[in-house]
Amino acid sequence: MGGSMVKGFLLSQTLQPADMVVSDASQQALSAFQDTGVKTTTDNREAASWGDVVFVVVKPWLVEQVLQGVKPVMDYQRQTLVVVAAGVPSADIAAWMRKDGEVAEPPLFLAIPNIAIAHKASMTFLVPVHASADQTECVKALFDEVGQTIVTTEKLLPAGTALASCGIAYAMRYVRAASEGGVELGFKAADAQRIVMQTMKGAVELLQASGMHPEAAIDLVTTPGGVTIRGLNAMEEAGFTHAVIHGLKASK
C-alpha cells in the first residue's frame, strides 16, 4: 500500500517528487522510486523527522514498533501523523506516541485507501482522531488528489475497509468470473476481460453522471421477458446478492 500511495502522489497536481521522502527497510523496495526524484532512505527516523505529514504505512502488527522508533524525532507542534493500517485502534496509537513527561499527542488520522490510489482512483476513508478542522482539510486534500475521500468515524472504519479496501478485490473477482463466462460464451480470454472491464467502467460512469439508483438504471435495460431479466434472476437464484452481502460482513 505504501508503494501504491507514493505512485499516486507522484501523479498529483500539487505534490512534487522533492516534497516526499520514502523510507523502507528493503533497498529493493526503494529501487522502484530511484529515478523519480523522490528521496529514499532505509532510516525511518530520517524520513519521520523531515516531513510535515508523516505517513506510517505498515502491517498492523508492525505499527507499534515503527511508531516507537520514530517517536523521539517527531515534533508534535509541527507534524501530523497518518496511520494506514487496518484494525489498529487510535487509543493504542495515542498511547504509543505519548512521550515521557508529556501529555501532548501529535495530530492523528487513521486512513484506509485502496490500491487504486496508484492510479489516482482510490476510495479512501479518513478518521480525524486528534486534529483540527484545518488539519483535517489539509490531509483530506492530499487524499483527494489521488481519488475520493470520505471523512468518517473510527466505528465505521471496518465497514469502509470491507466496502472499498477489500471491496476492490471483490470487484476484481467479478471481473474474473464474468471474463470466464465470456470465454464460455465464445470470446477469447483477453477480449472477454476487456469487454467486462469496459462494461463495468460504463456502469460506474453512468451512475456517477446520472445520480440514478442502480435499480433504476437496471430497469432501463430489462425489457419484459428479455434476456437481461432472465440473467439477473438466474444470478439471484444462485445467491448473487446474498453472497456479496455475506462476503462484506465477513470482512468487517
Short mmCIF file of N, CA, C and O in Angstrom, two decimals, residues 32-153:
data_model
loop_
_atom_site.label_atom_id
_atom_site.label_comp_id
_atom_site.label_asym_id
_atom_site.label_seq_id
_atom_site.Cartn_x
_atom_site.Cartn_y
_atom_site.Cartn_z
N ALA A 32 12.29 1.09 -6.70
CA ALA A 32 11.19 1.45 -7.60
C ALA A 32 11.06 2.96 -7.76
O ALA A 32 10.49 3.44 -8.74
N PHE A 33 11.62 3.72 -6.79
CA PHE A 33 11.49 5.18 -6.82
C PHE A 33 12.83 5.86 -7.08
O PHE A 33 12.95 7.07 -6.92
N GLN A 34 13.80 5.08 -7.52
CA GLN A 34 15.16 5.56 -7.67
C GLN A 34 15.26 6.72 -8.66
O GLN A 34 16.02 7.67 -8.45
N ASP A 35 14.51 6.66 -9.74
CA ASP A 35 14.63 7.67 -10.80
C ASP A 35 13.44 8.63 -10.84
O ASP A 35 13.19 9.28 -11.86
N THR A 36 12.71 8.73 -9.75
CA THR A 36 11.53 9.60 -9.73
C THR A 36 11.79 10.98 -9.17
O THR A 36 10.95 11.87 -9.29
N GLY A 37 12.92 11.16 -8.50
CA GLY A 37 13.18 12.42 -7.81
C GLY A 37 12.80 12.41 -6.36
O GLY A 37 13.06 13.37 -5.62
N VAL A 38 12.16 11.32 -5.92
CA VAL A 38 11.82 11.16 -4.50
C VAL A 38 13.07 10.77 -3.72
O VAL A 38 13.87 9.95 -4.16
N LYS A 39 13.25 11.38 -2.57
CA LYS A 39 14.37 10.99 -1.72
C LYS A 39 14.02 9.69 -1.01
O LYS A 39 12.90 9.51 -0.52
N THR A 40 14.95 8.75 -0.97
CA THR A 40 14.70 7.47 -0.31
C THR A 40 15.72 7.23 0.79
O THR A 40 16.85 7.74 0.73
N THR A 41 15.32 6.45 1.78
CA THR A 41 16.19 6.13 2.90
C THR A 41 15.74 4.82 3.53
O THR A 41 14.56 4.45 3.42
N THR A 42 16.65 4.14 4.18
CA THR A 42 16.29 2.96 4.95
C THR A 42 16.14 3.29 6.43
O THR A 42 15.91 2.41 7.25
N ASP A 43 16.24 4.57 6.75
CA ASP A 43 16.17 5.04 8.14
C ASP A 43 14.84 5.73 8.38
O ASP A 43 14.61 6.86 7.92
N ASN A 44 13.94 5.07 9.10
CA ASN A 44 12.62 5.65 9.37
C ASN A 44 12.72 6.99 10.09
O ASN A 44 11.92 7.90 9.86
N ARG A 45 13.69 7.12 10.97
CA ARG A 45 13.82 8.37 11.73
C ARG A 45 14.17 9.54 10.82
O ARG A 45 13.68 10.66 11.01
N GLU A 46 15.01 9.28 9.84
CA GLU A 46 15.36 10.35 8.91
C GLU A 46 14.12 10.85 8.18
O GLU A 46 13.91 12.06 8.03
N ALA A 47 13.30 9.92 7.72
CA ALA A 47 12.08 10.31 6.99
C ALA A 47 11.09 10.99 7.92
O ALA A 47 10.49 12.01 7.56
N ALA A 48 10.91 10.44 9.12
CA ALA A 48 9.89 10.95 10.03
C ALA A 48 10.23 12.33 10.56
O ALA A 48 9.34 13.12 10.88
N SER A 49 11.49 12.65 10.67
CA SER A 49 11.87 13.97 11.20
C SER A 49 11.75 15.06 10.14
O SER A 49 11.74 16.24 10.46
N TRP A 50 11.61 14.65 8.89
CA TRP A 50 11.67 15.61 7.78
C TRP A 50 10.31 16.18 7.41
O TRP A 50 10.15 17.38 7.21
N GLY A 51 9.30 15.35 7.30
CA GLY A 51 8.04 15.76 6.69
C GLY A 51 7.10 16.51 7.62
O GLY A 51 7.17 16.40 8.84
N ASP A 52 6.21 17.28 7.02
CA ASP A 52 5.13 17.92 7.78
C ASP A 52 4.01 16.93 8.06
O ASP A 52 3.34 17.01 9.09
N VAL A 53 3.79 16.01 7.12
CA VAL A 53 2.81 14.93 7.31
C VAL A 53 3.58 13.62 7.25
O VAL A 53 4.26 13.34 6.27
N VAL A 54 3.48 12.83 8.30
CA VAL A 54 4.21 11.57 8.39
C VAL A 54 3.21 10.43 8.21
O VAL A 54 2.30 10.25 9.03
N PHE A 55 3.38 9.67 7.13
CA PHE A 55 2.52 8.51 6.87
C PHE A 55 3.24 7.25 7.37
O PHE A 55 4.37 6.98 6.94
N VAL A 56 2.58 6.52 8.22
CA VAL A 56 3.09 5.21 8.65
C VAL A 56 2.21 4.16 8.00
O VAL A 56 1.03 4.02 8.34
N VAL A 57 2.79 3.46 7.02
CA VAL A 57 2.02 2.51 6.21
C VAL A 57 2.70 1.15 6.32
O VAL A 57 3.60 0.83 5.53
N VAL A 58 2.28 0.38 7.30
CA VAL A 58 2.89 -0.93 7.55
C VAL A 58 1.81 -1.92 7.94
O VAL A 58 0.65 -1.54 8.17
N LYS A 59 2.20 -3.19 8.05
CA LYS A 59 1.25 -4.20 8.51
C LYS A 59 0.85 -3.88 9.96
O LYS A 59 1.64 -3.35 10.73
N PRO A 60 -0.38 -4.22 10.34
CA PRO A 60 -0.87 -3.85 11.68
C PRO A 60 0.05 -4.26 12.82
O PRO A 60 0.21 -3.50 13.79
N TRP A 61 0.67 -5.44 12.72
CA TRP A 61 1.49 -5.92 13.83
C TRP A 61 2.84 -5.19 13.93
O TRP A 61 3.57 -5.37 14.89
N LEU A 62 3.14 -4.34 12.94
CA LEU A 62 4.39 -3.57 12.96
C LEU A 62 4.20 -2.13 13.39
O LEU A 62 5.17 -1.40 13.56
N VAL A 63 2.95 -1.69 13.55
CA VAL A 63 2.67 -0.28 13.82
C VAL A 63 3.36 0.18 15.10
O VAL A 63 4.04 1.22 15.12
N GLU A 64 3.19 -0.56 16.18
CA GLU A 64 3.78 -0.13 17.45
C GLU A 64 5.29 0.00 17.33
O GLU A 64 5.88 1.00 17.78
N GLN A 65 5.93 -0.99 16.75
CA GLN A 65 7.39 -0.98 16.62
C GLN A 65 7.87 0.23 15.82
O GLN A 65 8.82 0.92 16.22
N VAL A 66 7.19 0.52 14.71
CA VAL A 66 7.60 1.64 13.87
C VAL A 66 7.35 2.97 14.58
O VAL A 66 8.21 3.87 14.56
N LEU A 67 6.21 3.10 15.23
CA LEU A 67 5.90 4.34 15.92
C LEU A 67 6.87 4.60 17.08
O LEU A 67 7.33 5.73 17.28
N GLN A 68 7.19 3.56 17.82
CA GLN A 68 8.14 3.73 18.92
C GLN A 68 9.50 4.16 18.38
O GLN A 68 10.24 4.90 19.04
N GLY A 69 9.81 3.71 17.18
CA GLY A 69 11.10 4.06 16.60
C GLY A 69 11.19 5.51 16.16
O GLY A 69 12.25 6.14 16.29
N VAL A 70 10.09 6.06 15.64
CA VAL A 70 10.13 7.44 15.11
C VAL A 70 9.69 8.48 16.13
O VAL A 70 9.94 9.67 15.94
N LYS A 71 9.05 8.05 17.19
CA LYS A 71 8.51 8.99 18.18
C LYS A 71 9.55 10.01 18.67
O LYS A 71 9.23 11.21 18.75
N PRO A 72 10.76 9.60 19.01
CA PRO A 72 11.71 10.58 19.56
C PRO A 72 12.07 11.73 18.63
O PRO A 72 12.47 12.80 19.09
N VAL A 73 11.94 11.51 17.31
CA VAL A 73 12.37 12.57 16.38
C VAL A 73 11.20 13.40 15.87
O VAL A 73 11.40 14.36 15.11
N MET A 74 9.98 13.07 16.26
CA MET A 74 8.83 13.80 15.75
C MET A 74 8.54 15.04 16.58
O MET A 74 8.67 15.03 17.81
N ASP A 75 8.13 16.10 15.88
CA ASP A 75 7.78 17.37 16.51
C ASP A 75 6.26 17.51 16.46
O ASP A 75 5.69 17.80 15.40
N TYR A 76 5.61 17.31 17.58
CA TYR A 76 4.16 17.28 17.62
C TYR A 76 3.53 18.64 17.36
O TYR A 76 2.34 18.73 17.04
N GLN A 77 4.29 19.70 17.48
CA GLN A 77 3.77 21.04 17.21
C GLN A 77 3.75 21.32 15.70
O GLN A 77 2.98 22.15 15.23
N ARG A 78 4.60 20.63 14.97
CA ARG A 78 4.74 20.90 13.53
C ARG A 78 4.16 19.80 12.66
O ARG A 78 3.64 20.07 11.57
N GLN A 79 4.18 18.57 13.12
CA GLN A 79 3.89 17.44 12.25
C GLN A 79 2.53 16.79 12.52
O GLN A 79 2.03 16.83 13.65
N THR A 80 2.00 16.21 11.47
CA THR A 80 0.75 15.45 11.53
C THR A 80 1.06 13.99 11.23
O THR A 80 1.84 13.69 10.33
N LEU A 81 0.44 13.09 11.99
CA LEU A 81 0.66 11.66 11.82
C LEU A 81 -0.56 11.00 11.17
O LEU A 81 -1.68 11.19 11.63
N VAL A 82 -0.32 10.24 10.11
CA VAL A 82 -1.38 9.49 9.44
C VAL A 82 -0.98 8.02 9.46
O VAL A 82 0.06 7.65 8.91
N VAL A 83 -1.80 7.19 10.10
CA VAL A 83 -1.50 5.76 10.19
C VAL A 83 -2.43 5.01 9.25
O VAL A 83 -3.66 5.11 9.34
N VAL A 84 -1.83 4.25 8.34
CA VAL A 84 -2.58 3.43 7.38
C VAL A 84 -2.33 1.97 7.74
O VAL A 84 -1.33 1.38 7.35
N ALA A 85 -3.22 1.41 8.54
CA ALA A 85 -3.10 0.02 8.99
C ALA A 85 -4.45 -0.40 9.53
O ALA A 85 -4.96 0.20 10.49
N ALA A 86 -5.04 -1.41 8.96
CA ALA A 86 -6.38 -1.83 9.35
C ALA A 86 -6.39 -2.44 10.75
O ALA A 86 -5.50 -3.22 11.11
N GLY A 87 -7.40 -2.06 11.54
CA GLY A 87 -7.65 -2.71 12.80
C GLY A 87 -6.81 -2.27 13.98
O GLY A 87 -6.85 -2.90 15.03
N VAL A 88 -6.06 -1.18 13.84
CA VAL A 88 -5.24 -0.68 14.95
C VAL A 88 -5.99 0.48 15.60
O VAL A 88 -6.17 1.53 14.98
N PRO A 89 -6.43 0.34 16.85
CA PRO A 89 -7.24 1.38 17.50
C PRO A 89 -6.45 2.67 17.72
O PRO A 89 -5.25 2.63 18.03
N SER A 90 -7.13 3.78 17.56
CA SER A 90 -6.48 5.08 17.76
C SER A 90 -6.00 5.25 19.20
O SER A 90 -4.99 5.91 19.45
N ALA A 91 -6.72 4.65 20.17
CA ALA A 91 -6.30 4.76 21.57
C ALA A 91 -4.93 4.12 21.77
O ALA A 91 -4.10 4.64 22.55
N ASP A 92 -4.67 3.01 21.09
CA ASP A 92 -3.36 2.37 21.19
C ASP A 92 -2.28 3.26 20.58
O ASP A 92 -1.19 3.41 21.15
N ILE A 93 -2.59 3.83 19.42
CA ILE A 93 -1.61 4.70 18.76
C ILE A 93 -1.27 5.90 19.64
O ILE A 93 -0.11 6.27 19.80
N ALA A 94 -2.32 6.51 20.22
CA ALA A 94 -2.09 7.66 21.09
C ALA A 94 -1.20 7.29 22.28
O ALA A 94 -0.30 8.05 22.66
N ALA A 95 -1.45 6.12 22.85
CA ALA A 95 -0.63 5.67 23.99
C ALA A 95 0.81 5.43 23.57
O ALA A 95 1.76 5.79 24.29
N TRP A 96 1.01 4.84 22.40
CA TRP A 96 2.38 4.57 21.93
C TRP A 96 3.13 5.85 21.63
O TRP A 96 4.35 5.91 21.76
N MET A 97 2.40 6.90 21.22
CA MET A 97 3.06 8.15 20.82
C MET A 97 3.26 9.11 21.99
O MET A 97 3.89 10.15 21.83
N ARG A 98 2.73 8.78 23.15
CA ARG A 98 2.88 9.67 24.30
C ARG A 98 4.34 9.66 24.78
O ARG A 98 4.91 8.60 25.03
N LYS A 99 4.92 10.83 24.89
CA LYS A 99 6.32 10.93 25.31
C LYS A 99 6.41 11.06 26.82
O LYS A 99 5.51 11.62 27.46
N ASP A 100 7.48 10.56 27.38
CA ASP A 100 7.68 10.61 28.83
C ASP A 100 7.61 12.05 29.32
O ASP A 100 8.26 12.95 28.78
N GLY A 101 6.79 12.25 30.35
CA GLY A 101 6.68 13.57 30.96
C GLY A 101 5.83 14.55 30.17
O GLY A 101 5.73 15.72 30.55
N GLU A 102 5.22 14.10 29.08
CA GLU A 102 4.39 14.98 28.27
C GLU A 102 3.00 14.36 28.09
O GLU A 102 2.86 13.15 28.03
N VAL A 103 2.01 15.20 27.99
CA VAL A 103 0.65 14.72 27.73
C VAL A 103 0.23 15.00 26.29
O VAL A 103 -0.82 14.56 25.84
N ALA A 104 1.07 15.75 25.58
CA ALA A 104 0.74 16.11 24.19
C ALA A 104 0.76 14.89 23.28
O ALA A 104 1.52 13.94 23.50
N GLU A 105 -0.10 14.93 22.28
CA GLU A 105 -0.13 13.92 21.25
C GLU A 105 -0.05 14.62 19.90
O GLU A 105 -0.47 15.77 19.76
N PRO A 106 0.47 13.95 18.88
CA PRO A 106 0.50 14.58 17.55
C PRO A 106 -0.90 14.60 16.96
O PRO A 106 -1.74 13.76 17.29
N PRO A 107 -1.20 15.56 16.10
CA PRO A 107 -2.43 15.47 15.33
C PRO A 107 -2.44 14.12 14.60
O PRO A 107 -1.48 13.78 13.91
N LEU A 108 -3.51 13.36 14.80
CA LEU A 108 -3.53 11.96 14.34
C LEU A 108 -4.72 11.68 13.45
O LEU A 108 -5.84 12.10 13.75
N PHE A 109 -4.46 10.92 12.37
CA PHE A 109 -5.51 10.45 11.49
C PHE A 109 -5.32 8.96 11.25
O PHE A 109 -4.18 8.48 11.12
N LEU A 110 -6.43 8.24 11.18
CA LEU A 110 -6.43 6.88 10.64
C LEU A 110 -6.92 6.98 9.20
O LEU A 110 -7.86 7.72 8.91
N ALA A 111 -6.28 6.24 8.30
CA ALA A 111 -6.69 6.29 6.90
C ALA A 111 -6.65 4.89 6.29
O ALA A 111 -5.75 4.11 6.58
N ILE A 112 -7.66 4.60 5.49
CA ILE A 112 -7.70 3.35 4.74
C ILE A 112 -8.00 3.68 3.28
O ILE A 112 -9.14 3.93 2.90
N PRO A 113 -6.96 3.73 2.43
CA PRO A 113 -7.19 3.85 0.99
C PRO A 113 -7.28 2.45 0.38
O PRO A 113 -7.30 1.45 1.11
N ASN A 114 -7.36 2.36 -0.94
CA ASN A 114 -7.18 1.06 -1.59
C ASN A 114 -6.12 1.17 -2.67
O ASN A 114 -5.62 2.26 -2.97
N ILE A 115 -5.72 0.03 -3.25
CA ILE A 115 -4.55 0.02 -4.12
C ILE A 115 -4.74 0.80 -5.41
O ILE A 115 -3.76 1.11 -6.09
N ALA A 116 -5.98 1.18 -5.73
CA ALA A 116 -6.20 2.02 -6.90
C ALA A 116 -5.64 3.42 -6.70
O ALA A 116 -5.63 4.23 -7.63
N ILE A 117 -5.15 3.71 -5.50
CA ILE A 117 -4.53 5.01 -5.24
C ILE A 117 -3.34 5.23 -6.16
O ILE A 117 -2.99 6.36 -6.49
N ALA A 118 -2.71 4.15 -6.60
CA ALA A 118 -1.56 4.26 -7.52
C ALA A 118 -1.97 4.89 -8.84
O ALA A 118 -1.11 5.42 -9.57
N HIS A 119 -3.26 4.85 -9.17
CA HIS A 119 -3.76 5.40 -10.43
C HIS A 119 -4.74 6.55 -10.17
O HIS A 119 -5.59 6.84 -11.01
N LYS A 120 -4.62 7.16 -8.99
CA LYS A 120 -5.46 8.30 -8.60
C LYS A 120 -6.94 7.93 -8.62
O LYS A 120 -7.79 8.73 -8.99
N ALA A 121 -7.26 6.70 -8.20
CA ALA A 121 -8.65 6.25 -8.22
C ALA A 121 -9.04 5.57 -6.92
O ALA A 121 -9.92 4.72 -6.90
N SER A 122 -8.41 5.95 -5.82
CA SER A 122 -8.72 5.32 -4.54
C SER A 122 -10.06 5.79 -3.98
O SER A 122 -10.52 6.90 -4.25
N MET A 123 -10.67 4.94 -3.19
CA MET A 123 -11.74 5.34 -2.29
C MET A 123 -11.13 5.27 -0.89
O MET A 123 -10.84 4.18 -0.39
N THR A 124 -10.88 6.42 -0.29
CA THR A 124 -10.16 6.49 0.98
C THR A 124 -11.09 6.91 2.11
O THR A 124 -11.89 7.84 1.96
N PHE A 125 -10.97 6.22 3.24
CA PHE A 125 -11.70 6.59 4.45
C PHE A 125 -10.71 7.23 5.41
O PHE A 125 -9.63 6.68 5.67
N LEU A 126 -11.09 8.40 5.92
CA LEU A 126 -10.20 9.19 6.77
C LEU A 126 -10.89 9.48 8.10
O LEU A 126 -12.01 9.99 8.13
N VAL A 127 -10.20 9.16 9.19
CA VAL A 127 -10.75 9.38 10.53
C VAL A 127 -9.86 10.36 11.29
O VAL A 127 -8.74 10.03 11.67
N PRO A 128 -10.34 11.59 11.52
CA PRO A 128 -9.58 12.51 12.38
C PRO A 128 -9.73 12.08 13.83
O PRO A 128 -10.84 11.83 14.30
N VAL A 129 -8.61 11.95 14.52
CA VAL A 129 -8.65 11.50 15.91
C VAL A 129 -8.31 12.63 16.85
O VAL A 129 -9.06 12.96 17.76
N HIS A 130 -7.19 13.23 16.64
CA HIS A 130 -6.75 14.37 17.46
C HIS A 130 -6.28 15.43 16.49
O HIS A 130 -5.09 15.58 16.24
N ALA A 131 -7.24 16.12 15.86
CA ALA A 131 -6.91 17.03 14.78
C ALA A 131 -7.94 18.14 14.66
O ALA A 131 -9.13 17.94 14.95
N SER A 132 -7.49 19.28 14.19
CA SER A 132 -8.37 20.42 13.99
C SER A 132 -9.05 20.32 12.63
O SER A 132 -8.69 19.47 11.78
N ALA A 133 -10.01 21.20 12.40
CA ALA A 133 -10.71 21.22 11.11
C ALA A 133 -9.74 21.56 9.99
O ALA A 133 -9.81 21.00 8.89
N ASP A 134 -8.81 22.50 10.25
CA ASP A 134 -7.84 22.87 9.22
C ASP A 134 -6.90 21.71 8.90
O ASP A 134 -6.57 21.47 7.73
N GLN A 135 -6.47 20.99 9.92
CA GLN A 135 -5.60 19.83 9.70
C GLN A 135 -6.34 18.74 8.93
O GLN A 135 -5.77 18.10 8.04
N THR A 136 -7.60 18.56 9.26
CA THR A 136 -8.42 17.57 8.55
C THR A 136 -8.55 17.93 7.09
O THR A 136 -8.41 17.07 6.20
N GLU A 137 -8.80 19.20 6.80
CA GLU A 137 -8.93 19.64 5.43
C GLU A 137 -7.63 19.45 4.66
O GLU A 137 -7.63 19.06 3.48
N CYS A 138 -6.51 19.69 5.32
CA CYS A 138 -5.20 19.54 4.69
C CYS A 138 -4.94 18.08 4.30
O CYS A 138 -4.54 17.78 3.16
N VAL A 139 -5.18 17.16 5.23
CA VAL A 139 -4.93 15.74 4.95
C VAL A 139 -5.94 15.21 3.94
O VAL A 139 -5.59 14.45 3.03
N LYS A 140 -7.19 15.63 4.06
CA LYS A 140 -8.21 15.22 3.08
C LYS A 140 -7.82 15.67 1.68
O LYS A 140 -8.00 14.94 0.70
N ALA A 141 -7.29 16.88 1.57
CA ALA A 141 -6.90 17.40 0.26
C ALA A 141 -5.82 16.54 -0.38
O ALA A 141 -5.80 16.34 -1.60
N LEU A 142 -4.91 16.02 0.44
CA LEU A 142 -3.86 15.13 -0.09
C LEU A 142 -4.48 13.87 -0.69
O LEU A 142 -4.11 13.46 -1.80
N PHE A 143 -5.42 13.27 0.04
CA PHE A 143 -6.05 12.05 -0.47
C PHE A 143 -7.00 12.35 -1.62
O PHE A 143 -7.19 11.50 -2.50
N ASP A 144 -7.61 13.54 -1.64
CA ASP A 144 -8.48 13.90 -2.75
C ASP A 144 -7.70 14.02 -4.06
O ASP A 144 -8.27 13.89 -5.15
N GLU A 145 -6.40 14.26 -3.96
CA GLU A 145 -5.55 14.33 -5.15
C GLU A 145 -5.44 12.97 -5.83
O GLU A 145 -5.10 12.88 -7.01
N VAL A 146 -5.70 11.91 -5.08
CA VAL A 146 -5.48 10.56 -5.61
C VAL A 146 -6.75 9.70 -5.54
O VAL A 146 -6.70 8.49 -5.43
N GLY A 147 -7.90 10.35 -5.63
CA GLY A 147 -9.16 9.63 -5.63
C GLY A 147 -10.23 10.40 -4.90
O GLY A 147 -10.23 11.63 -4.89
N GLN A 148 -11.15 9.69 -4.28
CA GLN A 148 -12.20 10.30 -3.48
C GLN A 148 -11.99 9.94 -2.01
O GLN A 148 -11.47 8.86 -1.69
N THR A 149 -12.41 10.85 -1.13
CA THR A 149 -12.17 10.67 0.31
C THR A 149 -13.47 10.90 1.08
O THR A 149 -14.20 11.86 0.80
N ILE A 150 -13.73 10.01 2.04
CA ILE A 150 -14.85 10.19 2.96
C ILE A 150 -14.28 10.35 4.36
O ILE A 150 -13.52 9.48 4.83
N VAL A 151 -14.60 11.45 5.02
CA VAL A 151 -14.22 11.64 6.42
C VAL A 151 -15.29 10.97 7.26
O VAL A 151 -16.48 11.28 7.14
N THR A 152 -14.88 10.03 8.09
CA THR A 152 -15.85 9.22 8.82
C THR A 152 -15.41 9.02 10.26
O THR A 152 -14.51 9.72 10.75
N THR A 153 -16.06 8.11 10.95
CA THR A 153 -15.73 7.83 12.35
C THR A 153 -14.95 6.52 12.44
O THR A 153 -15.02 5.67 11.55
#
